[in-house]
Short mmCIF file of C-alpha atoms in Angstrom, two decimals:
data_model
loop_
_atom_site.label_atom_id
_atom_site.label_comp_id
_atom_site.label_asym_id
_atom_site.label_seq_id
_atom_site.Cartn_x
_atom_site.Cartn_y
_atom_site.Cartn_z
CA UNK A 521 92.47 291.64 -44.22
CA UNK A 522 93.84 291.26 -40.82
CA UNK A 523 91.57 288.46 -38.66
CA UNK A 524 89.63 290.45 -36.38
CA UNK A 525 90.34 287.74 -33.27
CA UNK A 526 93.91 288.29 -34.10
CA UNK A 527 93.59 292.56 -33.33
CA UNK A 528 90.99 291.58 -30.12
CA UNK A 529 94.23 288.79 -29.16
CA UNK A 530 96.84 291.63 -29.05
CA UNK A 531 94.65 294.07 -27.55
CA UNK A 532 94.08 291.62 -24.64
CA UNK A 533 97.74 290.60 -24.04
CA UNK A 534 98.57 294.06 -23.95
CA UNK A 535 95.80 295.27 -21.42
CA UNK A 536 96.52 291.99 -19.36
CA UNK A 537 100.14 292.89 -19.36
CA UNK A 538 99.85 296.18 -17.66
CA UNK A 539 97.43 294.39 -15.04
CA UNK A 540 99.82 292.12 -14.42
CA UNK A 541 103.17 294.63 -14.40
CA UNK A 542 100.36 296.81 -11.92
CA UNK A 543 99.25 293.92 -10.00
CA UNK A 544 102.30 292.01 -9.49
CA UNK A 545 101.12 288.91 -9.52
CA UNK A 546 100.24 285.83 -12.23
CA UNK A 547 98.22 285.67 -14.48
CA UNK A 548 95.74 282.76 -12.99
CA UNK A 549 93.59 282.81 -15.88
CA UNK A 550 96.07 281.63 -18.40
CA UNK A 551 94.32 277.85 -19.54
CA UNK A 552 97.51 276.37 -19.67
CA UNK A 553 98.06 276.88 -15.46
CA UNK A 554 96.30 276.31 -13.33
CA UNK A 555 95.83 278.40 -10.45
CA UNK A 556 93.66 277.85 -6.28
CA UNK A 557 93.62 281.12 -5.95
CA UNK A 558 90.01 282.38 -4.48
CA UNK A 559 89.60 286.16 -5.29
CA UNK A 560 85.87 285.74 -5.09
CA UNK A 561 83.51 288.29 -3.66
CA UNK A 562 82.48 285.91 0.33
CA UNK A 563 78.92 284.21 0.54
CA UNK A 564 77.44 285.55 3.69
CA UNK A 565 76.20 283.12 6.69
CA UNK A 566 73.35 283.65 8.26
CA UNK A 567 74.58 284.51 10.93
CA UNK A 568 77.15 286.68 9.06
CA UNK A 569 79.69 285.59 8.91
CA UNK A 570 81.80 285.70 5.66
CA UNK A 571 83.02 282.34 3.69
CA UNK A 572 84.42 282.25 -0.54
CA UNK A 573 83.49 278.65 -0.14
CA UNK A 574 80.19 277.54 1.26
CA UNK A 575 80.99 274.15 -0.08
CA UNK A 576 81.31 274.20 3.91
CA UNK A 577 78.76 275.74 5.11
CA UNK A 578 75.33 274.29 5.07
CA UNK A 579 72.24 275.27 2.30
CA UNK A 580 70.08 276.84 4.75
CA UNK A 581 72.59 279.19 6.70
CA UNK A 582 74.03 280.47 3.09
CA UNK A 583 72.56 283.91 2.89
CA UNK A 584 73.00 285.89 -0.15
CA UNK A 585 71.99 289.59 0.55
CA UNK A 586 69.99 289.77 -2.39
CA UNK A 587 72.22 289.07 -4.95
CA UNK A 588 71.19 289.95 -8.20
CA UNK A 589 72.21 286.49 -10.42
CA UNK A 590 71.86 286.66 -13.83
CA UNK A 591 71.98 284.67 -16.92
CA UNK A 592 72.03 285.00 -20.19
CA UNK A 593 70.56 282.81 -22.41
CA UNK A 594 69.25 283.99 -25.82
CA UNK A 595 65.70 282.07 -26.91
CA UNK A 596 66.83 279.40 -29.71
CA UNK A 597 63.43 278.96 -31.15
CA UNK A 598 64.30 276.50 -33.42
CA UNK A 599 64.91 273.87 -31.25
CA UNK A 600 61.76 274.77 -29.23
CA UNK A 601 63.41 274.78 -25.84
CA UNK A 602 62.02 276.91 -23.11
CA UNK A 603 65.63 278.47 -22.38
CA UNK A 604 65.15 277.75 -19.05
CA UNK A 605 63.08 281.43 -19.11
CA UNK A 606 59.81 281.87 -16.85
CA UNK A 607 56.84 282.90 -18.10
CA UNK A 608 53.23 282.76 -16.74
CA UNK A 609 51.36 281.90 -19.40
CA UNK A 610 53.50 278.61 -20.08
CA UNK A 611 53.32 275.61 -18.35
CA UNK A 612 56.93 274.90 -18.32
CA UNK A 613 57.15 278.36 -17.95
CA UNK A 614 55.19 278.64 -14.67
CA UNK A 615 56.97 275.46 -13.54
CA UNK A 616 60.01 277.44 -13.99
CA UNK A 617 59.04 280.15 -11.87
CA UNK A 618 57.26 278.45 -9.11
CA UNK A 619 62.01 276.87 -9.24
CA UNK A 620 63.48 280.37 -9.34
CA UNK A 621 60.52 281.57 -6.42
CA UNK A 622 61.74 278.78 -3.81
CA UNK A 623 65.72 279.23 -4.62
CA UNK A 624 65.37 283.43 -4.44
CA UNK A 625 63.60 282.70 -0.95
CA UNK A 626 66.07 280.47 -0.20
CA UNK A 627 68.79 281.94 -0.79
CA UNK A 628 67.55 285.70 -0.50
CA UNK A 629 68.69 286.25 -4.23
CA UNK A 630 66.97 286.79 -7.18
CA UNK A 631 67.20 285.31 -10.34
CA UNK A 632 67.31 287.15 -13.95
CA UNK A 633 67.24 284.51 -17.57
CA UNK A 634 67.97 286.71 -19.56
CA UNK A 635 67.40 286.42 -23.65
CA UNK A 636 67.84 289.84 -25.85
CA UNK A 637 72.04 290.39 -24.36
CA UNK A 638 74.04 289.25 -26.97
CA UNK A 639 76.35 286.56 -26.68
CA UNK A 640 78.27 286.86 -30.06
CA UNK A 641 82.52 286.90 -29.62
CA UNK A 642 81.96 290.81 -29.82
CA UNK A 643 79.63 290.96 -27.51
CA UNK A 644 81.66 289.36 -25.12
CA UNK A 645 85.05 290.83 -25.74
CA UNK A 646 84.89 293.76 -24.00
CA UNK A 647 84.18 292.28 -20.82
CA UNK A 648 87.05 289.32 -20.92
CA UNK A 649 89.39 293.41 -22.17
CA UNK A 650 88.64 295.23 -19.62
CA UNK A 651 87.01 292.80 -16.98
CA UNK A 652 83.58 294.70 -16.33
CA UNK A 653 81.00 291.31 -15.45
CA UNK A 654 78.60 290.83 -17.86
CA UNK A 655 76.50 288.15 -16.67
CA UNK A 656 76.50 285.61 -13.88
CA UNK A 657 76.73 282.27 -16.44
CA UNK A 658 76.52 283.58 -20.21
CA UNK A 659 75.08 280.86 -22.81
CA UNK A 660 77.00 280.78 -26.11
CA UNK A 661 78.48 278.43 -28.45
CA UNK A 662 81.45 276.94 -28.87
CA UNK A 663 83.41 279.53 -31.17
CA UNK A 664 82.74 281.90 -29.14
CA UNK A 665 83.69 280.80 -25.87
CA UNK A 666 87.12 278.38 -26.99
CA UNK A 667 88.60 282.37 -28.24
CA UNK A 668 88.07 283.57 -25.07
CA UNK A 669 88.85 280.33 -22.89
CA UNK A 670 92.26 280.60 -24.78
CA UNK A 671 92.63 284.13 -24.41
CA UNK A 672 92.07 283.78 -20.57
CA UNK A 673 88.58 285.45 -20.14
CA UNK A 674 87.45 282.94 -18.98
CA UNK A 675 87.18 280.26 -15.94
CA UNK A 676 87.88 276.96 -16.13
CA UNK A 677 84.76 275.06 -14.27
CA UNK A 678 87.16 272.13 -13.01
CA UNK A 679 89.81 274.26 -11.41
CA UNK A 680 90.69 274.32 -7.72
CA UNK A 681 88.76 277.10 -7.26
CA UNK A 682 85.59 277.04 -8.79
CA UNK A 683 85.79 273.03 -7.37
CA UNK A 684 86.54 275.12 -3.44
CA UNK A 685 83.31 277.74 -4.29
CA UNK A 686 81.17 274.73 -4.05
CA UNK A 687 80.76 273.87 -7.41
CA UNK A 688 79.38 270.46 -7.32
CA UNK A 689 81.42 270.36 -11.13
CA UNK A 690 81.01 266.04 -11.67
CA UNK A 691 77.61 265.66 -9.76
CA UNK A 692 75.49 264.41 -12.29
CA UNK A 693 71.93 265.49 -11.22
CA UNK A 694 73.26 268.91 -11.14
CA UNK A 695 74.72 269.39 -14.37
CA UNK A 696 74.16 266.79 -17.61
CA UNK A 697 77.78 265.16 -17.71
CA UNK A 698 78.15 264.13 -20.73
CA UNK A 699 77.63 267.83 -22.33
CA UNK A 700 79.41 269.15 -19.76
CA UNK A 701 81.87 267.10 -20.12
CA UNK A 702 82.63 267.39 -23.74
CA UNK A 703 83.28 271.48 -23.47
CA UNK A 704 86.43 269.53 -22.44
CA UNK A 705 89.86 272.07 -24.24
CA UNK A 706 93.07 271.65 -23.59
CA UNK A 707 92.38 269.09 -20.32
CA UNK A 708 90.08 272.15 -18.30
CA UNK A 709 86.46 272.08 -18.92
CA UNK A 710 85.16 275.94 -19.61
CA UNK A 711 81.73 274.99 -20.14
CA UNK A 712 78.13 273.54 -17.96
CA UNK A 713 74.57 271.84 -19.42
CA UNK A 714 71.79 271.46 -17.58
CA UNK A 715 69.94 269.33 -20.16
CA UNK A 716 66.56 268.02 -18.91
CA UNK A 717 62.43 269.25 -19.99
CA UNK A 718 63.11 273.43 -20.07
CA UNK A 719 66.44 273.22 -21.77
CA UNK A 720 68.26 270.89 -24.38
CA UNK A 721 71.18 270.84 -26.31
CA UNK A 722 70.42 269.89 -30.05
CA UNK A 723 71.21 266.90 -31.32
CA UNK A 724 73.74 266.51 -33.43
CA UNK A 725 73.60 265.92 -37.44
CA UNK A 726 73.14 262.06 -37.97
CA UNK A 727 71.04 260.39 -41.54
CA UNK A 728 67.12 260.54 -41.45
CA UNK A 729 65.19 258.33 -43.88
CA UNK A 730 62.27 258.08 -44.95
CA UNK A 731 60.05 254.36 -44.18
CA UNK A 732 57.75 254.48 -46.64
CA UNK A 733 60.49 254.78 -49.58
CA UNK A 734 63.73 252.77 -48.18
CA UNK A 735 61.08 249.54 -47.83
CA UNK A 736 59.12 249.97 -50.77
CA UNK A 737 62.86 249.67 -52.47
CA UNK A 738 63.12 246.65 -49.90
CA UNK A 739 65.33 247.31 -47.18
CA UNK A 740 62.48 247.79 -44.58
CA UNK A 741 63.62 250.30 -41.45
CA UNK A 742 64.57 247.44 -39.22
CA UNK A 743 66.94 246.55 -41.91
CA UNK A 744 68.45 249.24 -41.24
CA UNK A 745 68.50 249.71 -37.25
CA UNK A 746 69.83 245.97 -37.04
CA UNK A 747 72.47 247.03 -39.70
CA UNK A 748 73.73 249.85 -37.24
CA UNK A 749 73.34 246.88 -34.07
CA UNK A 750 75.56 244.66 -35.98
CA UNK A 751 77.84 246.93 -37.09
CA UNK A 752 77.30 246.64 -41.29
CA UNK A 753 75.28 250.82 -41.04
CA UNK A 754 78.91 251.25 -43.85
CA UNK A 755 79.99 253.76 -46.72
CA UNK A 756 78.97 250.89 -48.82
CA UNK A 757 75.64 249.98 -47.53
CA UNK A 758 74.12 253.29 -47.47
CA UNK A 759 75.07 254.54 -50.50
CA UNK A 760 73.72 251.30 -51.85
CA UNK A 761 70.49 251.50 -50.07
CA UNK A 762 70.83 255.28 -51.05
CA UNK A 763 70.97 253.91 -54.98
CA UNK A 764 68.09 251.62 -54.77
CA UNK A 765 65.58 254.09 -53.75
CA UNK A 766 66.28 256.62 -56.63
CA UNK A 767 63.04 256.46 -59.11
CA UNK A 768 62.52 258.12 -61.47
CA UNK A 769 58.96 257.74 -63.32
CA UNK A 770 59.44 259.45 -66.46
CA UNK A 771 62.62 259.05 -67.44
CA UNK A 772 64.04 261.42 -68.25
CA UNK A 773 66.32 262.59 -65.31
CA UNK A 774 66.59 263.55 -61.56
CA UNK A 775 65.21 267.15 -61.65
CA UNK A 776 64.62 270.35 -59.53
CA UNK A 777 61.69 270.81 -59.27
CA UNK A 778 60.98 267.46 -58.06
CA UNK A 779 57.79 266.55 -59.23
CA UNK A 780 56.88 262.63 -59.27
CA UNK A 781 60.99 261.94 -58.47
CA UNK A 782 63.09 260.50 -55.67
CA UNK A 783 65.88 261.09 -55.21
CA UNK A 784 68.78 259.16 -52.64
CA UNK A 785 69.59 262.15 -50.38
CA UNK A 786 67.86 265.06 -50.06
CA UNK A 787 70.66 266.66 -48.24
CA UNK A 788 74.55 265.88 -46.85
CA UNK A 789 75.52 265.61 -43.67
CA UNK A 790 77.00 269.06 -43.41
CA UNK A 791 80.23 268.17 -43.41
CA UNK A 792 79.88 266.08 -40.65
CA UNK A 793 80.67 262.94 -42.60
CA UNK A 794 83.95 263.81 -42.43
CA UNK A 795 84.66 262.31 -38.63
CA UNK A 796 83.42 259.03 -39.35
CA UNK A 797 86.59 256.71 -39.75
CA UNK A 798 88.25 257.47 -37.11
CA UNK A 799 89.89 260.62 -37.42
CA UNK A 800 88.56 263.61 -38.17
CA UNK A 801 90.44 267.16 -39.62
CA UNK A 802 91.09 268.60 -36.86
CA UNK A 803 93.57 266.07 -34.06
CA UNK A 804 94.52 267.07 -30.21
CA UNK A 805 98.29 266.17 -30.37
CA UNK A 806 98.54 265.02 -26.36
CA UNK A 807 102.44 265.09 -26.93
CA UNK A 808 102.41 268.68 -27.53
CA UNK A 809 99.55 269.78 -26.13
CA UNK A 810 98.51 271.57 -29.89
CA UNK A 811 95.73 271.03 -32.22
CA UNK A 812 96.70 269.65 -35.79
CA UNK A 813 95.75 269.87 -39.39
CA UNK A 814 94.97 266.66 -40.47
CA UNK A 815 93.55 266.55 -44.17
CA UNK A 816 96.15 264.28 -45.10
CA UNK A 817 95.81 261.14 -43.38
CA UNK A 818 94.77 258.06 -45.45
CA UNK A 819 91.92 257.91 -42.78
CA UNK A 820 90.56 260.86 -43.08
CA UNK A 821 90.84 260.36 -46.90
CA UNK A 822 88.62 258.00 -47.26
CA UNK A 823 86.04 259.63 -45.31
CA UNK A 824 85.95 262.76 -47.32
CA UNK A 825 86.19 260.46 -50.64
CA UNK A 826 82.47 259.60 -48.67
CA UNK A 827 81.35 262.69 -49.12
CA UNK A 828 81.92 263.20 -52.28
CA UNK A 829 80.07 260.01 -53.40
CA UNK A 830 76.89 261.43 -51.22
CA UNK A 831 76.94 263.64 -53.83
CA UNK A 832 76.91 260.58 -56.63
CA UNK A 833 76.94 262.52 -60.32
CA UNK A 834 73.72 264.65 -60.05
CA UNK A 835 71.79 261.10 -59.87
CA UNK A 836 71.40 260.55 -56.26
CA UNK A 837 71.87 263.48 -54.04
CA UNK A 838 69.86 267.43 -55.13
CA UNK A 839 73.30 269.14 -55.37
CA UNK A 840 73.63 272.25 -54.59
CA UNK A 841 74.35 273.10 -58.49
CA UNK A 842 71.40 271.60 -60.06
CA UNK A 843 68.39 273.34 -61.56
CA UNK A 844 67.53 276.68 -60.27
CA UNK A 845 70.31 275.96 -56.56
CA UNK A 846 67.67 274.67 -53.55
CA UNK A 847 69.73 275.47 -50.91
CA UNK A 848 69.95 273.67 -47.54
CA UNK A 849 66.21 274.47 -46.01
CA UNK A 850 65.13 273.68 -49.88
CA UNK A 851 66.00 269.89 -49.92
CA UNK A 852 65.27 269.44 -46.35
CA UNK A 853 61.74 270.34 -47.24
CA UNK A 854 62.02 268.16 -50.70
CA UNK A 855 62.88 264.86 -47.79
CA UNK A 856 60.02 266.31 -45.47
CA UNK A 857 57.65 265.81 -48.45
CA UNK A 858 58.28 262.31 -48.78
CA UNK A 859 60.47 263.12 -52.26
CA UNK A 860 64.02 260.79 -50.78
CA UNK A 861 65.02 258.52 -49.40
CA UNK A 862 67.61 260.13 -46.90
CA UNK A 863 67.93 263.23 -44.79
CA UNK A 864 71.28 264.91 -42.96
CA UNK A 865 69.02 266.77 -40.21
CA UNK A 866 70.10 267.84 -36.71
CA UNK A 867 67.80 267.77 -33.25
CA UNK A 868 67.02 271.80 -35.01
CA UNK A 869 65.10 269.79 -37.65
CA UNK A 870 62.93 267.29 -35.79
CA UNK A 871 59.82 270.04 -34.12
CA UNK A 872 56.48 270.72 -35.39
CA UNK A 873 57.16 273.31 -38.29
CA UNK A 874 60.23 270.77 -40.12
CA UNK A 875 59.57 266.85 -39.88
CA UNK A 876 56.60 267.73 -37.70
CA UNK A 877 54.99 268.60 -41.27
CA UNK A 878 55.92 265.37 -42.91
CA UNK A 879 53.24 262.24 -44.55
CA UNK A 880 55.45 259.39 -43.40
CA UNK A 881 57.04 258.08 -40.77
CA UNK A 882 60.39 258.43 -40.80
CA UNK A 883 63.34 256.84 -38.66
CA UNK A 884 66.94 258.08 -37.76
CA UNK A 885 70.38 256.45 -37.28
CA UNK A 886 74.22 257.44 -36.86
CA UNK A 887 75.98 258.40 -39.61
CA UNK A 888 77.72 255.17 -41.63
CA UNK A 889 81.33 254.03 -40.34
CA UNK A 890 84.03 254.01 -42.06
CA UNK A 891 86.37 251.01 -43.15
CA UNK A 892 89.21 251.80 -40.81
CA UNK A 893 86.85 251.92 -37.32
CA UNK A 894 84.13 250.25 -35.86
CA UNK A 895 82.85 253.11 -34.26
CA UNK A 896 79.57 255.34 -34.83
CA UNK A 897 80.03 258.53 -33.77
CA UNK A 898 77.79 262.10 -32.83
CA UNK A 899 79.36 265.17 -34.06
CA UNK A 900 77.42 268.24 -31.87
CA UNK A 901 77.96 270.93 -34.09
CA UNK A 902 76.63 273.68 -32.30
CA UNK A 903 77.53 272.56 -28.26
CA UNK A 904 75.52 276.27 -26.87
CA UNK A 905 77.29 275.68 -23.50
CA UNK A 906 77.24 278.22 -20.20
CA UNK A 907 80.55 279.36 -19.36
CA UNK A 908 82.11 282.09 -16.26
CA UNK A 909 83.85 284.78 -17.15
CA UNK A 910 86.58 285.72 -15.10
CA UNK A 911 84.85 289.17 -15.32
CA UNK A 912 82.51 287.84 -12.17
CA UNK A 913 84.56 287.53 -9.60
CA UNK A 914 81.12 287.01 -7.97
CA UNK A 915 81.28 283.55 -9.28
CA UNK A 916 81.02 282.22 -5.18
CA UNK A 917 77.78 282.84 -5.31
CA UNK A 918 77.09 281.84 -8.44
CA UNK A 919 78.44 278.24 -7.52
CA UNK A 920 75.65 278.50 -4.92
CA UNK A 921 72.55 279.34 -6.90
CA UNK A 922 73.65 277.57 -10.31
CA UNK A 923 73.59 273.78 -8.10
CA UNK A 924 70.91 274.59 -6.49
CA UNK A 925 68.89 275.79 -10.52
CA UNK A 926 70.97 272.21 -11.65
CA UNK A 927 69.62 270.00 -8.88
CA UNK A 928 65.87 271.22 -10.13
CA UNK A 929 66.17 270.58 -13.89
CA UNK A 930 68.97 268.63 -14.75
CA UNK A 931 67.31 265.47 -16.12
CA UNK A 932 69.38 263.16 -19.03
CA UNK A 933 66.15 260.60 -18.64
CA UNK A 934 63.87 263.34 -19.34
CA UNK A 935 65.96 264.68 -22.52
CA UNK A 936 66.19 261.21 -24.09
CA UNK A 937 62.03 261.01 -23.11
CA UNK A 938 61.86 264.88 -25.58
CA UNK A 939 64.08 263.14 -28.19
CA UNK A 940 62.26 260.19 -28.43
CA UNK A 941 58.66 261.87 -29.35
CA UNK A 942 61.09 264.51 -32.26
CA UNK A 943 61.35 261.52 -33.48
CA UNK A 944 57.86 260.43 -32.95
CA UNK A 945 58.36 257.77 -30.23
CA UNK A 946 60.74 255.77 -33.16
CA UNK A 947 62.53 253.64 -30.09
CA UNK A 948 64.89 252.11 -32.50
CA UNK A 949 66.00 255.29 -33.33
CA UNK A 950 66.52 256.44 -30.28
CA UNK A 951 67.93 253.36 -28.60
CA UNK A 952 70.46 253.07 -32.07
CA UNK A 953 71.49 256.70 -31.18
CA UNK A 954 72.20 256.83 -27.83
CA UNK A 955 73.65 253.45 -27.44
CA UNK A 956 75.92 252.55 -30.14
CA UNK A 957 76.41 256.31 -31.66
CA UNK A 958 76.01 258.81 -28.28
CA UNK A 959 78.98 257.24 -26.45
CA UNK A 960 81.31 258.75 -29.47
CA UNK A 961 79.71 261.69 -29.11
CA UNK A 962 81.91 264.87 -29.10
CA UNK A 963 81.89 268.87 -29.51
CA UNK A 964 82.53 269.82 -33.08
CA UNK A 965 86.28 271.55 -33.23
CA UNK A 966 86.38 272.92 -36.26
CA UNK A 967 83.41 275.37 -34.57
CA UNK A 968 86.47 276.73 -32.39
CA UNK A 969 86.41 280.03 -34.44
CA UNK A 970 83.86 282.04 -36.53
CA UNK A 971 86.30 282.00 -39.22
CA UNK A 972 87.72 277.80 -38.87
CA UNK A 973 83.46 277.62 -39.64
CA UNK A 974 84.10 279.40 -42.09
CA UNK A 975 86.99 277.56 -43.79
CA UNK A 976 85.54 274.38 -42.98
CA UNK A 977 81.84 274.09 -43.94
CA UNK A 978 81.97 276.77 -46.60
CA UNK A 979 85.55 276.17 -48.21
CA UNK A 980 86.42 272.63 -47.44
CA UNK A 981 83.10 271.40 -47.51
CA UNK A 982 81.83 272.70 -50.29
CA UNK A 983 84.86 271.96 -52.35
CA UNK A 984 84.37 268.32 -51.70
CA UNK A 985 80.81 267.90 -52.36
CA UNK A 986 80.18 269.76 -55.33
CA UNK A 987 83.34 268.14 -56.93
CA UNK A 988 84.71 271.12 -56.98
CA UNK A 989 88.22 269.85 -56.60
CA UNK A 990 89.38 266.16 -55.95
CA UNK A 991 90.01 265.22 -52.23
CA UNK A 992 93.75 265.82 -52.96
CA UNK A 993 93.35 269.27 -54.33
CA UNK A 994 91.29 269.79 -51.28
CA UNK A 995 93.13 267.92 -48.14
CA UNK A 996 96.45 270.48 -49.88
CA UNK A 997 94.45 273.16 -50.46
CA UNK A 998 93.21 273.59 -46.64
CA UNK A 999 95.69 271.95 -45.05
CA UNK A 1000 97.79 275.22 -44.62
CA UNK A 1001 94.90 277.23 -43.99
CA UNK A 1002 93.30 275.32 -41.11
CA UNK A 1003 96.50 275.27 -38.99
CA UNK A 1004 96.92 278.83 -39.36
CA UNK A 1005 93.61 279.50 -37.95
CA UNK A 1006 94.40 276.87 -34.85
CA UNK A 1007 97.62 277.78 -34.50
CA UNK A 1008 96.23 281.40 -33.72
CA UNK A 1009 93.19 280.76 -31.61
CA UNK A 1010 94.57 278.43 -29.34
CA UNK A 1011 98.23 280.54 -29.52
CA UNK A 1012 100.18 277.47 -30.29
#
């Protein structure tokens, strides 16, 4: 079956070729080129003069002449985020209403946060192909925006034209620098983030642990936190603790439904353990400018062997093929109910309807590190970033409004306070994540397309966890598949 992305890419290529003949000019949106061309709709100052570079105009002089700004920001209910949407009922919504009203009055514009328009690849593709403006900015996942960026459908935010338009990209008080810089693909920044109390990206995967269970097994929470700080939180130590926590009072083997049994691990890290030994399944080669499949790297083999060990032999982690085949949500529930010592969770799981239901206290630590690295990592699986499409020729006006919004809402310290609250005030958890793992956080490039996500999560990771294949067999089987998808997405 033909890959839908490649078909759409061919259509876009034909249309762009036709437009290039008609306009007799270079394609300034090719991600492999840099252009200083500024073709934005001018911003008008209060005295009627026009300028396409609002950075040279003072705030008090900018008049956007009733410009209608639209930011597509879908609701992510799992994370409990306000998602920048104003309302007249909630405390955050009312605050946002006041913020937007102030900006609208200052610049003579209107601001709409649209939560109904589509944000997937199929919804955005017609705008990329036809050049008809979709919105000023769109918040979407990397599996959608990376293919669009590589096809020339997005504006690089660090391009000269965007900087000349006044986008205050490198100001930490306007844009969250960690998550914004994380959108760097092939040397260009494609997305922005304004994490704070009004909107926040969900934390990447980590291991949560039940403090009561690990202490009963002889490993108090402070011992585990100190292991992270001391650099001894390793594959072997993690597995040692998980095995020590296993309890089978009836002596009839661990079962599901659980009953009185205590499992060592309720749920794996959704494949993210594969990044914990100093490399990953996909690497970027600076010399060639290409993304490469890396499954046969000896360091990666060790990480995949750890993934297989996490599953155990049906006596450590609640397996996918055990009993009535519990799904991932079922296995998380086992942890919430205090029937497992560890569980691989991510930001969206730390809220009132998930960990908030737990009777036991829990701690959170990064994945243990492999033998070939001295760093802990966090892989940001779902990097929901906001992008500006090439079809938005009003980007100078967009920049003015984004700067104003970001200045009001971006607050990394407030974001950390929210994380602390979601961890029930466990300061040790926040400490080990933000001080020992967060400096090495990165975007999950293995979700560079929906097709790649299927290959990695539903096939490669599953075959390793369930031992459907040996690690060596999995590396041989999937190397070619991954490389073929990379070549298509990144036009290599």
